[in-house]
Amino acid sequence: MRRKPREKMKTIEVDEDLYRYIAGHTQHIGESASDILRRMLKFDAQNSAPAPARPARQPEPIQQDAATPVRDRVRAMRELLLSDIYAEQRKAVDRFTLVLTTLYNISPAQFAEAADLLHGRTRTYFAPDEQTLLQNGSHTKPKQVPETPYWVITNTNTGRKRGMVEHIMLAMQFPVELTDKVCGTI
């Protein structure tokens, strides 16, 4: 539920771990912290009280691929960060697509599920073809993610690229520390 147009916004401070927890429940880029909390708390703004209790439903984690244990997935991402090929990338967009390729190769099913949930208010970020991305904006600069069936928009600022990677890595249940480290290199 959206807040009222003239409602005054308040600022609160939260610890880093709480912020990461809330951010980890983002369903799409552009979703505000207020919207996330309203959804998580089942808060009904009309009554200014939590909505009637419904059975608690935890977000279902993306299923882990049995072929890629967590330790191996973490190792694969760390190896990417330490690789010569990654160090040679001078542009954020090239590091961005290299990270996406690695995530896809670690778990195509998890990547697909996370990418399908990732979109903006008016833009589609991932698609199986260039035309789909061009239909959602003429200046999206689609680029195929190497070694994958996915195309991604690249006409976004570095912060948005980091946000996309963060969303996918958290959905794939990578440790927050590693997610932060990877995003910091883009």
PDB file of C-alpha atoms in Angstrom:
ATOM      1  CA  MET A   1       0.000   0.000   0.000  1.00  0.00           C
ATOM      2  CA  ARG A   2       1.339   3.424  -0.926  1.00  0.00           C
ATOM      3  CA  ARG A   3       1.581   6.239   1.573  1.00  0.00           C
ATOM      4  CA  LYS A   4      -0.651   9.295   1.239  1.00  0.00           C
ATOM      5  CA  PRO A   5       0.736  11.909  -1.165  1.00  0.00           C
ATOM      6  CA  ARG A   6       1.115  14.675   1.446  1.00  0.00           C
ATOM      7  CA  GLU A   7       2.269  12.491   4.292  1.00  0.00           C
ATOM      8  CA  LYS A   8       5.417  13.877   5.891  1.00  0.00           C
ATOM      9  CA  MET A   9       8.375  11.511   5.932  1.00  0.00           C
ATOM     10  CA  LYS A  10      10.309  10.917   9.137  1.00  0.00           C
ATOM     11  CA  THR A  11      13.881   9.748   9.453  1.00  0.00           C
ATOM     12  CA  ILE A  12      14.934   6.973  11.807  1.00  0.00           C
ATOM     13  CA  GLU A  13      18.330   5.455  12.432  1.00  0.00           C
ATOM     14  CA  VAL A  14      18.797   1.703  12.412  1.00  0.00           C
ATOM     15  CA  ASP A  15      21.794  -0.520  12.983  1.00  0.00           C
ATOM     16  CA  GLU A  16      23.616  -1.815   9.895  1.00  0.00           C
ATOM     17  CA  ASP A  17      22.484  -5.410  10.454  1.00  0.00           C
ATOM     18  CA  LEU A  18      18.837  -4.332  10.679  1.00  0.00           C
ATOM     19  CA  TYR A  19      19.205  -2.229   7.547  1.00  0.00           C
ATOM     20  CA  ARG A  20      20.631  -5.221   5.669  1.00  0.00           C
ATOM     21  CA  TYR A  21      17.785  -7.410   6.931  1.00  0.00           C
ATOM     22  CA  ILE A  22      15.176  -4.946   5.646  1.00  0.00           C
ATOM     23  CA  ALA A  23      17.045  -4.453   2.358  1.00  0.00           C
ATOM     24  CA  GLY A  24      17.258  -8.221   1.970  1.00  0.00           C
ATOM     25  CA  HIS A  25      13.462  -8.340   1.809  1.00  0.00           C
ATOM     26  CA  THR A  26      13.261  -5.985  -1.161  1.00  0.00           C
ATOM     27  CA  GLN A  27      11.055  -7.461  -3.839  1.00  0.00           C
ATOM     28  CA  HIS A  28      11.964  -4.988  -6.577  1.00  0.00           C
ATOM     29  CA  ILE A  29      14.386  -2.141  -7.166  1.00  0.00           C
ATOM     30  CA  GLY A  30      12.845   1.148  -6.188  1.00  0.00           C
ATOM     31  CA  GLU A  31      10.790  -0.310  -3.348  1.00  0.00           C
ATOM     32  CA  SER A  32      11.044   2.074  -0.417  1.00  0.00           C
ATOM     33  CA  ALA A  33      11.954   1.043   3.110  1.00  0.00           C
ATOM     34  CA  SER A  34       8.462   2.140   4.179  1.00  0.00           C
ATOM     35  CA  ASP A  35       6.856  -0.152   1.594  1.00  0.00           C
ATOM     36  CA  ILE A  36       9.050  -3.069   2.682  1.00  0.00           C
ATOM     37  CA  LEU A  37       8.229  -2.553   6.353  1.00  0.00           C
ATOM     38  CA  ARG A  38       4.496  -2.122   5.634  1.00  0.00           C
ATOM     39  CA  ARG A  39       4.518  -5.427   3.777  1.00  0.00           C
ATOM     40  CA  MET A  40       6.589  -7.230   6.422  1.00  0.00           C
ATOM     41  CA  LEU A  41       4.516  -5.879   9.305  1.00  0.00           C
ATOM     42  CA  LYS A  42       1.240  -6.235   7.399  1.00  0.00           C
ATOM     43  CA  PHE A  43       0.607  -2.625   8.366  1.00  0.00           C
ATOM     44  CA  ASP A  44      -2.653  -1.079   7.158  1.00  0.00           C
ATOM     45  CA  ALA A  45      -2.198   2.719   6.914  1.00  0.00           C
ATOM     46  CA  GLN A  46      -5.952   3.394   6.891  1.00  0.00           C
ATOM     47  CA  ASN A  47      -6.337   2.017  10.393  1.00  0.00           C
ATOM     48  CA  SER A  48      -2.901   3.156  11.611  1.00  0.00           C
ATOM     49  CA  ALA A  49      -2.531  -0.267  13.118  1.00  0.00           C
ATOM     50  CA  PRO A  50      -1.231  -3.604  11.972  1.00  0.00           C
ATOM     51  CA  ALA A  51      -3.642  -5.501   9.765  1.00  0.00           C
ATOM     52  CA  PRO A  52      -5.394  -8.488  11.290  1.00  0.00           C
ATOM     53  CA  ALA A  53      -2.956 -11.273  11.920  1.00  0.00           C
ATOM     54  CA  ARG A  54      -2.635 -13.809   9.181  1.00  0.00           C
ATOM     55  CA  PRO A  55      -0.554 -16.910   9.436  1.00  0.00           C
ATOM     56  CA  ALA A  56       3.063 -15.813   9.292  1.00  0.00           C
ATOM     57  CA  ARG A  57       4.607 -16.595   5.952  1.00  0.00           C
ATOM     58  CA  GLN A  58       8.339 -16.342   5.744  1.00  0.00           C
ATOM     59  CA  PRO A  59       9.754 -15.573   2.328  1.00  0.00           C
ATOM     60  CA  GLU A  60      10.757 -18.828   0.759  1.00  0.00           C
ATOM     61  CA  PRO A  61      14.477 -18.957   0.096  1.00  0.00           C
ATOM     62  CA  ILE A  62      15.558 -19.891  -3.367  1.00  0.00           C
ATOM     63  CA  GLN A  63      16.366 -23.577  -3.416  1.00  0.00           C
ATOM     64  CA  GLN A  64      20.065 -24.353  -3.302  1.00  0.00           C
ATOM     65  CA  ASP A  65      21.494 -26.360  -6.173  1.00  0.00           C
ATOM     66  CA  ALA A  66      22.761 -29.625  -4.742  1.00  0.00           C
ATOM     67  CA  ALA A  67      25.645 -29.540  -7.211  1.00  0.00           C
ATOM     68  CA  THR A  68      27.036 -26.288  -5.793  1.00  0.00           C
ATOM     69  CA  PRO A  69      27.446 -26.313  -2.008  1.00  0.00           C
ATOM     70  CA  VAL A  70      27.544 -22.922  -0.264  1.00  0.00           C
ATOM     71  CA  ARG A  71      31.280 -23.146   0.422  1.00  0.00           C
ATOM     72  CA  ASP A  72      31.992 -23.749  -3.276  1.00  0.00           C
ATOM     73  CA  ARG A  73      29.718 -20.872  -4.300  1.00  0.00           C
ATOM     74  CA  VAL A  74      31.524 -18.493  -1.958  1.00  0.00           C
ATOM     75  CA  ARG A  75      34.872 -19.771  -3.198  1.00  0.00           C
ATOM     76  CA  ALA A  76      33.827 -19.185  -6.825  1.00  0.00           C
ATOM     77  CA  MET A  77      32.923 -15.562  -6.100  1.00  0.00           C
ATOM     78  CA  ARG A  78      36.139 -14.958  -4.158  1.00  0.00           C
ATOM     79  CA  GLU A  79      38.167 -16.491  -6.970  1.00  0.00           C
ATOM     80  CA  LEU A  80      36.473 -14.136  -9.419  1.00  0.00           C
ATOM     81  CA  LEU A  81      37.423 -11.115  -7.311  1.00  0.00           C
ATOM     82  CA  LEU A  82      41.057 -12.282  -7.178  1.00  0.00           C
ATOM     83  CA  SER A  83      41.297 -13.241 -10.844  1.00  0.00           C
ATOM     84  CA  ASP A  84      43.426 -11.423 -13.382  1.00  0.00           C
ATOM     85  CA  ILE A  85      40.523 -11.153 -15.797  1.00  0.00           C
ATOM     86  CA  TYR A  86      38.430  -9.310 -13.204  1.00  0.00           C
ATOM     87  CA  ALA A  87      41.335  -7.028 -12.264  1.00  0.00           C
ATOM     88  CA  GLU A  88      41.806  -6.145 -15.935  1.00  0.00           C
ATOM     89  CA  GLN A  89      38.254  -4.812 -16.292  1.00  0.00           C
ATOM     90  CA  ARG A  90      38.400  -1.011 -16.334  1.00  0.00           C
ATOM     91  CA  LYS A  91      34.687  -0.287 -16.767  1.00  0.00           C
ATOM     92  CA  ALA A  92      32.000  -0.876 -14.161  1.00  0.00           C
ATOM     93  CA  VAL A  93      29.714  -2.355 -16.809  1.00  0.00           C
ATOM     94  CA  ASP A  94      32.319  -4.996 -17.680  1.00  0.00           C
ATOM     95  CA  ARG A  95      32.829  -5.961 -14.018  1.00  0.00           C
ATOM     96  CA  PHE A  96      29.024  -5.976 -13.637  1.00  0.00           C
ATOM     97  CA  THR A  97      28.484  -8.426 -16.495  1.00  0.00           C
ATOM     98  CA  LEU A  98      31.396 -10.606 -15.354  1.00  0.00           C
ATOM     99  CA  VAL A  99      29.831 -10.878 -11.874  1.00  0.00           C
ATOM    100  CA  LEU A 100      26.457 -11.735 -13.453  1.00  0.00           C
ATOM    101  CA  THR A 101      28.070 -14.448 -15.590  1.00  0.00           C
ATOM    102  CA  THR A 102      29.699 -15.961 -12.515  1.00  0.00           C
ATOM    103  CA  LEU A 103      26.450 -15.897 -10.533  1.00  0.00           C
ATOM    104  CA  TYR A 104      24.616 -17.556 -13.403  1.00  0.00           C
ATOM    105  CA  ASN A 105      27.281 -20.246 -13.737  1.00  0.00           C
ATOM    106  CA  ILE A 106      27.115 -20.973 -10.004  1.00  0.00           C
ATOM    107  CA  SER A 107      23.380 -21.642 -10.134  1.00  0.00           C
ATOM    108  CA  PRO A 108      21.360 -20.998 -13.289  1.00  0.00           C
ATOM    109  CA  ALA A 109      18.064 -21.813 -11.544  1.00  0.00           C
ATOM    110  CA  GLN A 110      18.670 -19.477  -8.605  1.00  0.00           C
ATOM    111  CA  PHE A 111      19.933 -16.730 -10.891  1.00  0.00           C
ATOM    112  CA  ALA A 112      16.815 -17.059 -13.067  1.00  0.00           C
ATOM    113  CA  GLU A 113      14.497 -16.865 -10.088  1.00  0.00           C
ATOM    114  CA  ALA A 114      16.244 -13.796  -8.662  1.00  0.00           C
ATOM    115  CA  ALA A 115      16.487 -12.038 -12.041  1.00  0.00           C
ATOM    116  CA  ASP A 116      12.798 -12.613 -12.750  1.00  0.00           C
ATOM    117  CA  LEU A 117      11.893 -10.732  -9.559  1.00  0.00           C
ATOM    118  CA  LEU A 118      14.167  -7.821 -10.369  1.00  0.00           C
ATOM    119  CA  HIS A 119      12.567  -4.871 -12.135  1.00  0.00           C
ATOM    120  CA  GLY A 120      12.042  -1.179 -11.673  1.00  0.00           C
ATOM    121  CA  ARG A 121       8.857   0.837 -11.718  1.00  0.00           C
ATOM    122  CA  THR A 122       8.961   1.255 -15.488  1.00  0.00           C
ATOM    123  CA  ARG A 123      11.906  -0.852 -16.614  1.00  0.00           C
ATOM    124  CA  THR A 124      12.644  -4.501 -17.043  1.00  0.00           C
ATOM    125  CA  TYR A 125      16.263  -5.209 -16.090  1.00  0.00           C
ATOM    126  CA  PHE A 126      16.727  -8.777 -17.362  1.00  0.00           C
ATOM    127  CA  ALA A 127      15.192 -10.501 -20.374  1.00  0.00           C
ATOM    128  CA  PRO A 128      15.856 -13.461 -22.660  1.00  0.00           C
ATOM    129  CA  ASP A 129      16.340 -11.136 -25.639  1.00  0.00           C
ATOM    130  CA  GLU A 130      17.398  -7.609 -26.538  1.00  0.00           C
ATOM    131  CA  GLN A 131      14.009  -6.627 -28.010  1.00  0.00           C
ATOM    132  CA  THR A 132      12.179  -7.106 -24.703  1.00  0.00           C
ATOM    133  CA  LEU A 133      14.527  -4.640 -23.025  1.00  0.00           C
ATOM    134  CA  LEU A 134      14.287  -2.141 -25.884  1.00  0.00           C
ATOM    135  CA  GLN A 135      10.480  -2.189 -25.623  1.00  0.00           C
ATOM    136  CA  ASN A 136      10.765  -0.917 -22.053  1.00  0.00           C
ATOM    137  CA  GLY A 137      12.900   2.080 -22.944  1.00  0.00           C
ATOM    138  CA  SER A 138      14.811   3.316 -25.949  1.00  0.00           C
ATOM    139  CA  HIS A 139      17.968   4.169 -23.993  1.00  0.00           C
ATOM    140  CA  THR A 140      18.476   0.953 -22.046  1.00  0.00           C
ATOM    141  CA  LYS A 141      21.656  -0.139 -23.878  1.00  0.00           C
ATOM    142  CA  PRO A 142      20.956  -3.879 -23.577  1.00  0.00           C
ATOM    143  CA  LYS A 143      23.968  -6.146 -23.421  1.00  0.00           C
ATOM    144  CA  GLN A 144      24.022  -9.919 -23.367  1.00  0.00           C
ATOM    145  CA  VAL A 145      25.407 -11.361 -20.154  1.00  0.00           C
ATOM    146  CA  PRO A 146      28.299 -13.499 -21.482  1.00  0.00           C
ATOM    147  CA  GLU A 147      27.802 -17.272 -21.410  1.00  0.00           C
ATOM    148  CA  THR A 148      24.153 -16.922 -20.358  1.00  0.00           C
ATOM    149  CA  PRO A 149      20.780 -16.710 -22.104  1.00  0.00           C
ATOM    150  CA  TYR A 150      20.158 -13.339 -20.403  1.00  0.00           C
ATOM    151  CA  TRP A 151      20.306  -9.763 -21.587  1.00  0.00           C
ATOM    152  CA  VAL A 152      20.609  -6.916 -19.069  1.00  0.00           C
ATOM    153  CA  ILE A 153      20.146  -3.174 -19.335  1.00  0.00           C
ATOM    154  CA  THR A 154      23.407  -1.321 -18.874  1.00  0.00           C
ATOM    155  CA  ASN A 155      22.269   2.303 -19.081  1.00  0.00           C
ATOM    156  CA  THR A 156      22.046   2.619 -15.318  1.00  0.00           C
ATOM    157  CA  ASN A 157      24.377   4.281 -12.878  1.00  0.00           C
ATOM    158  CA  THR A 158      26.926   2.228 -10.969  1.00  0.00           C
ATOM    159  CA  GLY A 159      24.812   2.365  -7.812  1.00  0.00           C
ATOM    160  CA  ARG A 160      21.907   0.740  -9.644  1.00  0.00           C
ATOM    161  CA  LYS A 161      24.216  -1.940 -11.054  1.00  0.00           C
ATOM    162  CA  ARG A 162      25.444  -2.632  -7.517  1.00  0.00           C
ATOM    163  CA  GLY A 163      21.847  -2.798  -6.320  1.00  0.00           C
ATOM    164  CA  MET A 164      21.004  -5.359  -8.983  1.00  0.00           C
ATOM    165  CA  VAL A 165      23.975  -7.534  -8.009  1.00  0.00           C
ATOM    166  CA  GLU A 166      23.136  -7.140  -4.317  1.00  0.00           C
ATOM    167  CA  HIS A 167      19.545  -8.243  -4.941  1.00  0.00           C
ATOM    168  CA  ILE A 168      20.628 -11.335  -6.862  1.00  0.00           C
ATOM    169  CA  MET A 169      23.356 -12.329  -4.406  1.00  0.00           C
ATOM    170  CA  LEU A 170      21.103 -11.925  -1.365  1.00  0.00           C
ATOM    171  CA  ALA A 171      18.322 -13.860  -3.098  1.00  0.00           C
ATOM    172  CA  MET A 172      20.865 -16.591  -3.820  1.00  0.00           C
ATOM    173  CA  GLN A 173      21.723 -16.503  -0.098  1.00  0.00           C
ATOM    174  CA  PHE A 174      25.319 -15.366  -0.345  1.00  0.00           C
ATOM    175  CA  PRO A 175      26.776 -13.999   2.907  1.00  0.00           C
ATOM    176  CA  VAL A 176      26.154 -10.265   3.358  1.00  0.00           C
ATOM    177  CA  GLU A 177      29.870  -9.591   3.825  1.00  0.00           C
ATOM    178  CA  LEU A 178      30.737 -11.188   0.495  1.00  0.00           C
ATOM    179  CA  THR A 179      27.826  -9.456  -1.209  1.00  0.00           C
ATOM    180  CA  ASP A 180      29.079  -6.094   0.077  1.00  0.00           C
ATOM    181  CA  LYS A 181      32.613  -6.884  -1.061  1.00  0.00           C
ATOM    182  CA  VAL A 182      31.493  -7.846  -4.576  1.00  0.00           C
ATOM    183  CA  CYS A 183      29.243  -4.791  -4.897  1.00  0.00           C
ATOM    184  CA  GLY A 184      32.082  -2.570  -3.727  1.00  0.00           C
ATOM    185  CA  THR A 185      34.258  -3.708  -6.622  1.00  0.00           C
ATOM    186  CA  ILE A 186      31.751  -2.790  -9.333  1.00  0.00           C
TER     187      ILE A 186
END
